[in-house]
Amino acid sequence: SRGFSGAEKTSTPASFLFQMTDYLNTHDFLFLSPGSNYAMSNGGGAPSSTTHLLDFLEEPIPGVGTYDDFHTIDWVREKCKDRERHRKINSKKKESAWEFTKSLYDAWSGWLVVTLTGLASGALAGLIDIAADWMNDLKEGVCLSAMWFNHEQCCWTSNETTFAERDKCPQWKSWAELILGQAEGPGSYIMNYFMYIYWALSFAFLAVCLVKVFAPYACGSGIPEIKTILSGFIIRGYLGKWTLMIKTITLVLAVASGLSLGKEGPLVHVACCCGNIFSYLFPKYSKNEAKKREVLSAASAAGVSVAFGAPIGGVLFSLEEVSYYFPLKTLWRSFFAALVAAFVLRSINPFGNSRLVLFYVEYHTPWYLFELIPFILLGVFGGLWGAFFIRANIAWCRRRKSTRFGKYPVLEVILVAAITAVFAFPNPYTRQNTSELIKELFTDCGPLESSQLCQYRSQMNGSKAFSDNPNRPAGPGVYAAMWQLCLALVFKIIMTIFTFGLKVPSGLFIPSMAIGAIAGRIVGIAMEQLAYYHHDWFLFKEWCEVGADCITPGLYAMVGAAACLGGVTRMTVSLVVIVFELTGGLEYIVPLMAAVMTSKWVGDAFGREGIYESHIRLNGYPFLDAKEEFTHTTLAREVMRPRRSDPPLAVLTQDDLTVEELQATINETSYNGFPVIVSKESQRLVGFALRRDITIAIENARRKQEGIMLNSRVYFTQHAPTLPADSPRPLKLRSILDMSPFTVTDHTPMEIVVDIFRKLGLRQCLVTHNGRLLGIITKKDILRHMAQMANQDPESIMFN
Amino acid sequence: MLAGLASVREKIIIKLTKLVNLTISVLAKRNSEDIRCKCICPPYKDVEGQIYKQNVSLKDCNCLHVVEPMPVEGKDVEAYCLRCECKYEERSSGTIKVTIIMYLSILGMLLLYMVYLTLLEPMLKRRLFGHSQLIQSDDDVGDQQPFANAHNVLSRSHSRPNMLNKVEHAQQRWRRQVQEQRKSVFDRHVVLS
């Protein structure tokens, strides 16, 4: 027993909370929500230290304690199992040198797993980056001297690059040049267009075929499912070897096909797969689902770290968005994993400039207080776009899920890729790689830039003509660029709605940042022109000097990108840290925070859930959100089952049943567990037994023990009941019985019950009345109740 | 069996170490062509903007060493060079080559396997076993069955003596898993909308 068990002690809420305090003190959880201290009093009797879950006199039955697919784990049980194991190893530590080494190995295995995960994530991220870059440029042409170089690497050593056209070199041939022999002209434009569409379609087709044939779990972003897995759900195969391989390969193909998606979300999935695979090498993690989730938290931090080159941002992302329970030990390990992954990626050096991410810009131009107004406006835009995108995307995904649209995934991917390619090619801003677009928008216009966006008109002739003063009137190049950017904005907004959720690996970060960066840059250029043409206005006269650098449109692009990303995912701290690690601009924290906060508030006004929570709700995963508050005044007896109209609670008696009756109960019902009571008259609680464990134990007994027949008695007590002499051998199932199930009384407010479920990670909780068993509340019941209270469809909760 | 598991684990760790060593050796190889100093000089007076590149080392990466031939005379050189920005860059072409070749070979193998699985294997099976056995029985293993997983758990402890049988068995199990996944994702739309 665990020191508190059974129905006797749970007669008052106060004593129940007292027991929970003891439990919380002996098992150190670090919880995310404030006010988690139920510690009313710290004194009193500590629970007995001999907390054995399995009876030591019997050997453990293989398979007991594992979980079915699409079921929730029992956090309490897993944590107890881990403490058992730890205690066993520690007690044996002093016996011999071998045992001591084993204990050292056990203590260090956590660090080893995390290191291996970081190494693998970094290596895979490097592979993905290099391959995606190359395949992206394959749509345009080939490098004749070395086929494995992309456009930039091909022209790396050539001396024929000019200032105005930095990309042209004779070694790089576009497809029109190769096939038709000429580089310019309408014929070659059409040929380039055609080849672009052809490559985009073939990459997309390959990607979706590979996903369909080898690993259907590799599609989508992965973050909603990983959030659910980390909160205790089991999806077998979601983090497996084949999913890892297919996700890596098809991510490159999906990005290269020009679809409006990014690779950050899938990189988190890839890193978690690595973490899962490595944790199978160590029994400490492979046999314990709770410990495995610690490794997965660290792995997701490594994933974001390599996606953005932001180790601290990665850890905060794991803490804020992905993880459910995040003890301090996991914080340190996640940081370590993120650093190792970032270091490995840096040494692979995919971009040839020792930076981790393509758009690492550093500028130190100051910003002025009046610029907070456009920044806040960008925040409002980000929030509005986020809310619009979430609604539109969820509506589209729901249509795909429930109607005939969803029957043709391959066709859908090809169609979306074709439309994207057809509309993206004419506009140079959508034709190029989205990461390059973001880098171009983030980069400020200086004298060294010669892109179309920086073609300002010089004011005077003579020596002043070449002064590097960007506060000049916009030339025709800039106007053309603004038009193209506006069209690109509309295009990206529309296409991303249909692209996120396709049956290929698709991420959301880069498209949202692109949309925000485009909007921000447009606003920045508009402000800049406003400052130039109306430099006699009060605002500009106060802060801007004529002829000096005043407005940096690149900064507006950065703030816009952060605002849009915040509006869609509703991240707060992690987003600011990621963006400032991306750009290195510590001076810009205040504008970033202002924009991110504004976008979160505006977005929250339209709906409290971010995109990932919305997808979780769309799929009906059993995810009990720690951020939501339950504010209704219902009581436990209104939520518990059985209701008035339901059949009575399916219970097992502790020594009355035969094997046949037990199997009949299991076959007739579909419940996951059964409470065990003393007898039908007293209805006093003994414990709780899980369906899976019972079936495995019965199978095992029939195979291994002799004389177990259909009319053998089944007993959950310590000693067999007295039986007549000729009865067959009884079956002892005490080892699978959980002797300390959690109970609440029927008058407990649902607020407390929801809090208990959240903080302890329970799957079910028994309801008693005056010490007698009354009913049961499961996590699914709670989720359905919350959905009902929020006027949503309670039947959409699918899993338990 | 525990000893067998431990030795399998050790083998995996040894293989991983070898792979890491190989990767590091590839990364450390340095081609003389893989370093450069790139100087970007903006337009100045009558001189147009230019980009200069040379394979020099880090200490020589400045305007005076790289910009050749110098387009301006004498006292203008300093003003010109002040506006130029020189950056030292290095890349690893070996890494890029190895990565792309590895990626393409894995992609090629997967494509071949996919073609085999979807086109060739049904044809071969039809020819060997006749039409009647085409109806495969892997539709009835659903995740709704309460005892299915229990069977898997218990039968894993039985050891198959034959190596080929093991591979065949593993492949069948994998195919069944993928079929289940495909049903959940594509047909019933239960996971991953």
CSV table of N, CA and C in Angstrom, one decimal, chain A residues 698-746:
chain,number,residue,atom,x,y,z
A,698,ILE,N,-4.6,-13.2,-17.2
A,698,ILE,CA,-5.4,-14.5,-17.3
A,698,ILE,C,-4.7,-15.3,-18.4
A,699,GLU,N,-4.3,-14.7,-19.5
A,699,GLU,CA,-3.6,-15.5,-20.6
A,699,GLU,C,-2.3,-16.1,-20.0
A,700,ASN,N,-1.6,-15.3,-19.3
A,700,ASN,CA,-0.4,-15.8,-18.8
A,700,ASN,C,-0.6,-17.0,-17.8
A,701,ALA,N,-1.6,-16.8,-17.0
A,701,ALA,CA,-1.9,-17.9,-16.0
A,701,ALA,C,-2.3,-19.2,-16.7
A,702,ARG,N,-3.1,-19.0,-17.7
A,702,ARG,CA,-3.5,-20.2,-18.4
A,702,ARG,C,-2.4,-20.9,-19.1
A,703,ARG,N,-1.4,-20.1,-19.5
A,703,ARG,CA,-0.3,-20.7,-20.2
A,703,ARG,C,0.7,-21.3,-19.2
A,704,LYS,N,1.0,-20.6,-18.1
A,704,LYS,CA,2.1,-21.0,-17.3
A,704,LYS,C,1.6,-21.9,-16.1
A,705,GLN,N,0.5,-21.6,-15.5
A,705,GLN,CA,0.1,-22.3,-14.3
A,705,GLN,C,-0.8,-23.5,-14.7
A,706,GLU,N,-0.7,-24.5,-13.9
A,706,GLU,CA,-1.5,-25.7,-14.2
A,706,GLU,C,-2.8,-25.6,-13.4
A,707,GLY,N,-3.8,-26.2,-14.0
A,707,GLY,CA,-5.0,-26.4,-13.2
A,707,GLY,C,-6.0,-25.2,-13.2
A,708,ILE,N,-5.7,-24.1,-14.0
A,708,ILE,CA,-6.6,-23.0,-14.0
A,708,ILE,C,-7.6,-23.3,-15.0
A,709,MET,N,-8.9,-23.4,-14.5
A,709,MET,CA,-10.0,-23.7,-15.4
A,709,MET,C,-11.0,-22.6,-15.4
A,710,LEU,N,-12.0,-22.7,-16.2
A,710,LEU,CA,-13.0,-21.7,-16.3
A,710,LEU,C,-13.7,-21.4,-15.0
A,711,ASN,N,-13.9,-22.4,-14.2
A,711,ASN,CA,-14.6,-22.1,-12.9
A,711,ASN,C,-13.6,-22.0,-11.7
A,712,SER,N,-12.3,-21.7,-12.0
A,712,SER,CA,-11.4,-21.4,-10.9
A,712,SER,C,-11.8,-20.0,-10.4
A,713,ARG,N,-11.6,-19.9,-9.1
A,713,ARG,CA,-11.9,-18.7,-8.4
A,713,ARG,C,-10.8,-17.7,-8.6
A,714,VAL,N,-11.2,-16.4,-8.8
A,714,VAL,CA,-10.2,-15.4,-9.0
A,714,VAL,C,-10.3,-14.6,-7.7
A,715,TYR,N,-9.1,-14.3,-7.1
A,715,TYR,CA,-9.1,-13.5,-5.9
A,715,TYR,C,-8.1,-12.4,-5.9
A,716,PHE,N,-8.4,-11.3,-5.4
A,716,PHE,CA,-7.5,-10.1,-5.4
A,716,PHE,C,-7.0,-9.9,-4.0
A,717,THR,N,-7.3,-10.8,-3.0
A,717,THR,CA,-6.8,-10.6,-1.7
A,717,THR,C,-5.5,-11.3,-1.5
A,718,GLN,N,-4.9,-11.1,-0.3
A,718,GLN,CA,-3.6,-11.6,-0.1
A,718,GLN,C,-3.6,-13.2,0.0
A,719,HIS,N,-4.7,-13.7,0.7
A,719,HIS,CA,-4.8,-15.1,0.9
A,719,HIS,C,-6.0,-15.6,0.2
A,720,ALA,N,-5.9,-16.8,-0.3
A,720,ALA,CA,-7.0,-17.4,-1.1
A,720,ALA,C,-8.2,-17.6,-0.1
A,721,PRO,N,-9.4,-17.4,-0.7
A,721,PRO,CA,-10.6,-17.7,0.1
A,721,PRO,C,-10.8,-19.2,0.4
A,722,THR,N,-11.5,-19.5,1.4
A,722,THR,CA,-11.7,-21.0,1.7
A,722,THR,C,-12.6,-21.6,0.6
A,723,LEU,N,-12.2,-22.6,0.0
A,723,LEU,CA,-12.9,-23.2,-1.1
A,723,LEU,C,-13.1,-24.7,-0.7
A,724,PRO,N,-14.2,-25.3,-1.3
A,724,PRO,CA,-14.4,-26.7,-1.1
A,724,PRO,C,-13.2,-27.5,-1.7
A,725,ALA,N,-13.0,-28.7,-1.3
A,725,ALA,CA,-11.8,-29.5,-1.5
A,725,ALA,C,-11.6,-29.8,-3.0
A,726,ASP,N,-12.7,-30.0,-3.7
A,726,ASP,CA,-12.5,-30.4,-5.1
A,726,ASP,C,-12.5,-29.3,-6.1
A,727,SER,N,-12.4,-28.1,-5.6
A,727,SER,CA,-12.5,-27.0,-6.6
A,727,SER,C,-11.1,-26.8,-7.2
A,728,PRO,N,-11.1,-26.3,-8.4
A,728,PRO,CA,-9.8,-26.2,-9.1
A,728,PRO,C,-9.0,-25.1,-8.5
A,729,ARG,N,-7.7,-25.0,-8.9
A,729,ARG,CA,-6.8,-24.1,-8.3
A,729,ARG,C,-7.2,-22.7,-8.5
A,730,PRO,N,-7.2,-21.9,-7.4
A,730,PRO,CA,-7.6,-20.5,-7.6
A,730,PRO,C,-6.5,-19.6,-8.2
A,731,LEU,N,-6.9,-18.5,-8.8
A,731,LEU,CA,-6.0,-17.6,-9.5
A,731,LEU,C,-5.8,-16.3,-8.7
A,732,LYS,N,-4.6,-16.0,-8.4
A,732,LYS,CA,-4.3,-14.8,-7.6
A,732,LYS,C,-4.0,-13.7,-8.5
A,733,LEU,N,-4.7,-12.6,-8.4
A,733,LEU,CA,-4.5,-11.5,-9.3
A,733,LEU,C,-4.1,-10.2,-8.5
A,734,ARG,N,-3.6,-10.4,-7.3
A,734,ARG,CA,-3.4,-9.3,-6.5
A,734,ARG,C,-2.3,-8.4,-7.1
A,735,SER,N,-1.4,-9.0,-7.8
A,735,SER,CA,-0.2,-8.3,-8.3
A,735,SER,C,-0.6,-7.2,-9.3
A,736,ILE,N,-1.7,-7.4,-10.0
A,736,ILE,CA,-2.1,-6.4,-11.0
A,736,ILE,C,-3.0,-5.3,-10.4
A,737,LEU,N,-3.4,-5.5,-9.2
A,737,LEU,CA,-4.4,-4.6,-8.6
A,737,LEU,C,-3.7,-3.3,-8.1
A,738,ASP,N,-4.2,-2.2,-8.5
A,738,ASP,CA,-3.7,-0.9,-7.9
A,738,ASP,C,-4.5,-0.7,-6.6
A,739,MET,N,-3.7,-0.7,-5.5
A,739,MET,CA,-4.3,-0.7,-4.2
A,739,MET,C,-4.6,0.7,-3.8
A,740,SER,N,-4.2,1.7,-4.5
A,740,SER,CA,-4.4,3.1,-4.0
A,740,SER,C,-4.9,3.9,-5.1
A,741,PRO,N,-6.1,3.7,-5.6
A,741,PRO,CA,-6.7,4.5,-6.6
A,741,PRO,C,-7.1,5.9,-6.0
A,742,PHE,N,-7.2,6.9,-6.8
A,742,PHE,CA,-7.6,8.2,-6.3
A,742,PHE,C,-9.1,8.3,-6.2
A,743,THR,N,-9.5,8.8,-5.1
A,743,THR,CA,-11.0,8.9,-4.9
A,743,THR,C,-11.3,10.4,-4.5
A,744,VAL,N,-12.5,10.8,-4.9
A,744,VAL,CA,-13.1,12.0,-4.5
A,744,VAL,C,-14.5,11.7,-4.0
A,745,THR,N,-15.0,12.6,-3.2
A,745,THR,CA,-16.4,12.4,-2.8
A,745,THR,C,-17.3,13.0,-3.9
A,746,ASP,N,-18.6,12.7,-3.8
A,746,ASP,CA,-19.5,13.1,-4.8
A,746,ASP,C,-19.8,14.6,-4.7
